[in-house]
Coordinates of C-alpha atoms and ligand atoms in Angstrom, one line a residue:
M1 CA 22.7 -10.4 1.8
H2 CA 20.5 -8.3 -0.7
E3 CA 19.2 -11.0 -2.8
I4 CA 16.4 -10.2 -5.3
S5 CA 14.7 -13.0 -7.1
S6 CA 14.2 -10.9 -10.4
P7 CA 11.2 -9.2 -9.1
T8 CA 11.4 -6.5 -12.0
R9 CA 11.4 -9.1 -14.6
G10 CA 8.3 -8.7 -16.8
V11 CA 7.3 -5.5 -14.9
P12 CA 4.5 -3.8 -17.0
K13 CA 5.5 -0.4 -18.0
I14 CA 3.7 2.8 -17.6
G15 CA 2.7 4.4 -20.9
L16 CA 5.1 7.4 -21.9
G17 CA 2.2 9.7 -22.4
K18 CA 0.8 8.9 -18.9
E19 CA 4.3 9.1 -17.3
F20 CA 4.7 12.6 -19.0
V21 CA 1.4 13.7 -17.6
W22 CA 2.3 12.6 -14.1
R23 CA 5.6 14.3 -14.3
H24 CA 4.0 17.6 -15.2
R25 CA 1.1 17.6 -12.9
W26 CA 2.5 20.9 -11.2
L27 CA 1.9 22.7 -14.4
P28 CA -1.9 23.9 -13.6
R29 CA -0.7 25.1 -10.2
A30 CA 2.4 27.1 -11.8
A31 CA 0.2 28.5 -14.6
A32 CA -2.4 29.8 -12.0
A33 CA 0.4 31.3 -9.9
A34 CA 2.0 33.0 -12.9
S35 CA -1.2 34.5 -14.4
W36 CA -2.2 36.0 -11.0
L37 CA 1.4 37.6 -10.9
L38 CA 0.6 38.9 -14.4
F39 CA -2.6 40.2 -13.4
L40 CA -1.4 42.1 -10.4
T41 CA 1.6 43.6 -12.5
A42 CA -0.8 44.6 -15.2
F43 CA -3.2 46.2 -12.5
F44 CA -0.8 47.9 -10.4
W45 CA 2.0 49.2 -12.8
Q46 CA 1.0 49.2 -16.3
R47 CA -2.7 50.1 -16.0
S48 CA -3.3 48.9 -19.6
E49 CA -6.8 48.1 -19.6
P50 CA -6.9 45.1 -22.2
L51 CA -3.9 43.6 -20.5
V52 CA -5.5 43.7 -17.1
L53 CA -8.8 42.2 -18.5
V54 CA -7.0 39.4 -20.3
S55 CA -4.8 38.6 -17.4
A56 CA -7.8 38.6 -14.9
A57 CA -9.6 36.2 -17.3
T58 CA -6.6 33.9 -17.6
A59 CA -5.9 33.9 -13.9
L60 CA -9.6 33.0 -13.2
L61 CA -9.5 30.0 -15.8
C62 CA -6.2 28.7 -14.5
S63 CA -7.3 28.7 -11.0
Y64 CA -10.5 26.8 -12.0
A65 CA -8.2 24.4 -13.8
W66 CA -6.0 24.2 -10.8
G67 CA -8.9 23.5 -8.5
Y68 CA -10.1 20.6 -10.8
S69 CA -6.6 19.2 -11.8
D70 CA -6.0 17.3 -8.4
R71 CA -9.2 15.5 -8.8
A72 CA -8.6 14.8 -12.5
F73 CA -5.2 13.4 -11.7
R74 CA -6.5 11.1 -9.2
L75 CA -9.2 9.8 -11.6
F76 CA -6.7 9.5 -14.3
F77 CA -4.1 7.6 -12.2
S78 CA -6.3 5.8 -9.8
P79 CA -9.0 4.5 -12.1
A80 CA -12.0 2.5 -10.6
L81 CA -10.5 -0.7 -11.8
T82 CA -13.8 -2.1 -11.8
Q83 CA -12.8 -4.2 -15.0
F84 CA -10.9 -6.4 -12.7
K85 CA -12.2 -8.8 -10.1
R86 CA -10.7 -8.7 -6.6
E87 CA -9.0 -12.1 -7.1
Q88 CA -6.9 -10.5 -10.0
Y89 CA -4.6 -9.4 -7.4
R90 CA -1.6 -9.0 -9.7
D91 CA -3.3 -6.8 -12.4
V92 CA -5.1 -4.7 -9.7
W93 CA -1.9 -3.9 -7.6
D94 CA 0.3 -3.5 -10.7
S95 CA -2.3 -0.9 -11.7
L96 CA -2.2 0.9 -8.5
A97 CA 1.5 1.1 -8.6
A98 CA 1.6 2.8 -11.9
T99 CA 4.3 5.3 -10.6
R100 CA 6.5 5.4 -7.6
E101 CA 4.4 8.0 -5.7
L102 CA 1.2 6.1 -6.5
A103 CA 2.7 2.9 -5.3
T104 CA 3.4 4.4 -1.9
V105 CA 0.1 6.1 -1.8
S106 CA -1.6 2.7 -2.5
A107 CA 0.6 0.9 0.1
C108 CA 0.4 3.4 3.0
G109 CA -1.5 6.6 1.9
E110 CA 1.8 8.6 1.8
R111 CA 3.5 10.3 -1.2
E112 CA 6.7 11.4 0.2
E113 CA 9.6 9.2 1.7
T114 CA 9.6 10.9 5.0
G115 CA 5.7 10.3 5.3
V116 CA 6.3 6.5 4.3
R117 CA 9.0 6.4 7.0
S118 CA 6.9 7.9 9.8
S119 CA 3.9 5.9 8.9
V120 CA 5.6 2.7 9.9
E121 CA 6.5 3.3 13.5
S122 CA 3.5 2.1 15.3
C123 CA 3.3 -0.8 13.0
V124 CA 6.9 -2.0 13.7
R125 CA 6.3 -1.4 17.4
N126 CA 3.2 -3.5 17.4
L127 CA 4.9 -6.3 15.6
R128 CA 8.0 -6.5 17.5
E129 CA 6.0 -6.3 20.8
L130 CA 3.3 -8.8 19.8
A131 CA 5.3 -11.4 17.7
R132 CA 8.4 -10.9 19.9
I133 CA 10.7 -10.4 17.0
T134 CA 14.3 -10.7 18.0
A135 CA 17.8 -10.2 16.3
Q136 CA 17.8 -14.0 15.7
D137 CA 14.6 -14.2 13.7
E138 CA 14.2 -14.8 9.9
V139 CA 11.2 -13.0 9.2
L140 CA 8.8 -13.2 6.1
E141 CA 6.3 -10.5 5.3
I142 CA 3.4 -11.6 2.9
G143 CA 2.3 -8.5 0.7
C144 CA 5.3 -6.3 1.4
G145 CA 4.4 -3.5 -0.9
V146 CA 7.2 -1.1 -1.3
G147 CA 9.2 -2.4 1.6
R148 CA 7.8 0.1 4.0
V149 CA 7.9 -2.1 7.1
G150 CA 10.8 -4.4 5.9
R151 CA 13.2 -1.4 5.7
E152 CA 12.7 -0.7 9.5
L153 CA 12.2 -4.3 10.7
A154 CA 15.4 -5.6 9.0
T155 CA 17.4 -3.6 11.5
H156 CA 15.7 -5.6 14.5
S157 CA 15.8 -9.1 13.0
K158 CA 18.4 -11.5 11.4
S159 CA 16.7 -11.2 7.9
W160 CA 13.6 -9.8 6.2
T161 CA 12.0 -11.3 3.2
G162 CA 9.3 -9.5 1.5
C163 CA 7.0 -11.4 -1.1
D164 CA 4.3 -9.8 -3.2
V165 CA 2.3 -10.5 -6.2
S166 CA 2.8 -7.1 -7.8
A167 CA 6.2 -6.8 -9.7
R168 CA 5.7 -3.0 -9.8
M169 CA 5.6 -2.7 -5.9
L170 CA 8.6 -5.0 -5.7
A171 CA 10.5 -2.7 -8.2
Y172 CA 9.9 0.2 -5.9
A173 CA 10.7 -1.8 -2.9
E174 CA 14.1 -2.8 -4.5
E175 CA 14.8 0.9 -4.9
R176 CA 14.0 1.7 -1.2
L177 CA 16.0 -1.3 0.2
K178 CA 19.3 -0.5 -1.7
G179 CA 22.0 -0.6 0.9
T180 CA 20.4 -2.9 3.3
E181 CA 22.3 -6.2 4.0
N182 CA 19.8 -8.6 5.2
T183 CA 16.7 -8.0 3.0
R184 CA 15.3 -10.2 0.1
L185 CA 12.4 -9.9 -2.2
V186 CA 10.5 -12.6 -3.9
R187 CA 7.7 -12.3 -6.5
L188 CA 4.9 -14.6 -5.9
R189 CA 3.9 -16.0 -9.2
R190 CA 1.3 -18.5 -8.2
G191 CA -1.1 -18.4 -5.3
G192 CA 0.2 -19.3 -1.7
L193 CA 3.7 -19.4 -0.6
R194 CA 5.0 -22.1 -3.0
E195 CA 8.3 -20.2 -3.5
F196 CA 9.3 -21.1 0.0
K197 CA 10.3 -24.4 1.4
A198 CA 8.7 -25.8 4.5
G199 CA 10.1 -24.7 7.9
S200 CA 12.2 -21.7 6.5
F201 CA 11.2 -18.8 8.8
D202 CA 10.9 -17.8 12.7
V203 CA 8.2 -15.2 12.1
V204 CA 5.6 -14.7 9.2
F205 CA 3.4 -11.7 9.1
A206 CA 0.8 -9.8 6.9
T207 CA 0.1 -6.3 7.8
N208 CA -2.4 -3.7 6.0
M209 CA -2.8 -6.5 3.4
L210 CA -5.3 -9.1 4.3
C211 CA -8.1 -6.4 4.1
H212 CA -7.5 -6.5 0.3
L213 CA -8.0 -10.4 -0.1
D214 CA -11.1 -12.3 -0.1
E215 CA -11.8 -14.7 2.8
I216 CA -10.6 -17.9 0.8
D217 CA -7.2 -16.2 0.1
R218 CA -6.8 -14.9 3.6
W219 CA -7.3 -18.6 5.0
R220 CA -4.8 -20.0 2.2
Y221 CA -2.0 -17.6 3.5
V222 CA -2.6 -18.5 7.1
E223 CA -2.4 -22.3 6.1
E224 CA 0.8 -21.5 4.2
A225 CA 2.4 -19.7 7.0
F226 CA 2.0 -22.6 9.1
R227 CA 3.9 -24.7 6.4
V228 CA 6.8 -22.3 6.1
L229 CA 7.2 -21.4 9.7
R230 CA 9.7 -23.6 11.9
P231 CA 8.6 -25.2 15.0
G232 CA 8.3 -22.4 17.7
G233 CA 7.7 -19.9 14.9
R234 CA 5.1 -17.1 15.3
L235 CA 2.5 -15.7 12.9
S236 CA 1.0 -12.2 13.1
I237 CA -2.0 -11.2 10.9
D238 CA -4.1 -7.8 11.2
N239 CA -6.8 -6.0 9.8
V240 CA -9.3 -3.1 10.8
D241 CA -11.4 -4.3 13.5
L242 CA -15.1 -4.2 12.7
E243 CA -15.8 -4.5 16.5
S244 CA -14.0 -1.4 17.3
D245 CA -15.7 2.1 17.1
A246 CA -13.1 3.4 14.8
G247 CA -13.2 0.3 12.5
W248 CA -17.1 0.5 12.5
K249 CA -16.8 4.2 11.4
M250 CA -14.5 3.3 8.5
F251 CA -16.9 0.5 7.6
T252 CA -20.1 3.0 7.6
N253 CA -18.0 5.5 5.7
D254 CA -17.4 3.0 3.0
A255 CA -21.0 2.0 3.0
L256 CA -21.9 5.6 2.4
S257 CA -19.4 6.2 -0.4
F258 CA -19.9 3.0 -2.2
G259 CA -23.6 2.2 -1.3
E260 CA -25.0 2.4 -4.8
M261 CA -21.7 2.1 -6.8
E262 CA -19.6 -0.5 -8.2
R263 CA -17.0 -1.4 -5.6
P264 CA -13.4 -1.2 -6.8
P265 CA -11.5 -4.5 -6.4
Y266 CA -9.1 -3.1 -3.9
M267 CA -11.7 -1.8 -1.5
P268 CA -10.7 -3.0 2.0
R269 CA -12.8 -5.7 3.6
Y270 CA -12.5 -5.6 7.5
S271 CA -12.5 -8.5 9.9
T272 CA -13.3 -9.5 13.5
A273 CA -10.9 -11.3 15.9
A274 CA -13.2 -14.3 15.5
E275 CA -12.5 -14.7 11.8
F276 CA -8.7 -14.6 12.4
L277 CA -8.8 -16.8 15.5
S278 CA -10.7 -19.4 13.4
Y279 CA -8.2 -19.5 10.5
A280 CA -5.2 -19.7 13.0
S281 CA -6.5 -22.5 15.1
R282 CA -8.0 -24.4 12.1
A283 CA -4.5 -24.2 10.4
G284 CA -3.0 -26.1 13.5
F285 CA -1.5 -23.1 15.3
G286 CA -1.3 -23.1 19.2
G287 CA -1.3 -20.2 21.6
V288 CA -3.6 -18.4 19.5
T289 CA -4.5 -14.7 20.9
A290 CA -6.2 -11.7 19.7
H291 CA -5.0 -8.1 20.6
K292 CA -7.1 -5.1 20.0
R293 CA -5.2 -1.9 19.1
S294 CA -8.0 0.2 17.6
P295 CA -8.8 0.5 14.8
L296 CA -6.7 -2.7 14.3
V297 CA -7.1 -6.3 15.6
F298 CA -3.9 -8.4 15.5
V299 CA -4.1 -12.3 15.9
I300 CA -0.8 -13.8 17.0
A301 CA -0.2 -17.6 16.8
R302 CA 2.6 -20.1 17.6
K303 CA 3.7 -23.3 15.6
D304 CA 4.1 -25.7 18.6
Ligands
SAM1 C1 -1.8 -1.9 1.1 S1 -0.5 -2.6 0.5 C2 0.5 -3.0 2.1 C3 1.9 -3.1 1.8 C4 2.8 -3.4 3.1 N1 2.3 -4.6 3.8 C5 2.6 -2.1 3.9 O1 2.0 -2.2 4.9 O2 3.3 -1.1 3.7 C6 -1.1 -4.1 0.1 C7 0.1 -5.2 -0.7 O3 -0.3 -6.4 -0.8 C8 -0.1 -6.8 -2.0 N2 -1.0 -8.0 -2.4 C9 -2.3 -7.9 -2.9 N3 -2.9 -9.0 -3.1 C10 -1.9 -10.0 -2.8 C11 -1.9 -11.3 -2.8 N4 -3.0 -12.2 -3.2 N5 -0.7 -12.1 -2.5 C12 0.3 -11.3 -2.0 N6 0.4 -9.9 -2.1 C13 -0.7 -9.3 -2.4 C14 -0.2 -5.7 -2.9 O4 0.6 -5.8 -4.1 C15 0.3 -4.6 -2.1 O5 1.7 -4.5 -2.2

């Protein structure tokens, strides 16, 4: 089954101009290389003084432009988005997924497909081990992004369903999941998991995602996970652990970078085990346990 509930319908399109600039972002680099070649040729073979001077000046100018172009591209394509509030999740994440590459960078920090695939290994290992995912399980991932985890996890479960608020993320997930038999993508149009009936899954998880939500929305998803799980079903949620040294370092780095600045709405907010343990037990889960895998903390819970 590769059933897509029209995630691409209504996908906001990236402007043609912006797309053109992004596709040609290699130009400053190529221009710098070509102008240095011209300078060396003029210098060693032709020895024509004006040409040597002009090519040296062009080479310096192009190198300067090359040096700044990466930063400029990042600023142009990853704007601060401070015009949005954190809770405008759809707008924020559609903007962060303006192109396929930016979508994968926003989802996992990787640009190339090989990087995306290798970035998922420890995540899948942790999930399989902690949530005890088997080939009989129907699994739901909340905030699935480009299907980084689903593509791998689908081979270890009966089915994997990925849901997300961002139509653009889902469009890239659809591309990446082509050819898989047991995956499904669902676009969340309203808050929570209203698109799913009660008792439809054996495992629900959210990875690398709750850090972008405020606390009320984190809690709502845990409550909703309880509803859509079957009896005996398991929940796995994770976040960077503020109580670990590595997590604390990430937090203090953010404090240094964003201390005086307006904070972008996608800036991660970390958790402690206590926060997630409270959500899970208050939602009605039993067997609630915390597992520290620095810099992350996982909370696993069972619907009895
Ligand atoms: C950092 S990405 C992680 C994607 C994926 N879990 C992974 O690890 O590759 C966060 C994802 O959460 C999605 N997201 C953000 N807010 C959401 C919300 N309120 N409900 C559902 N998904 C959301 C974003 O669109 C994005 O795809």
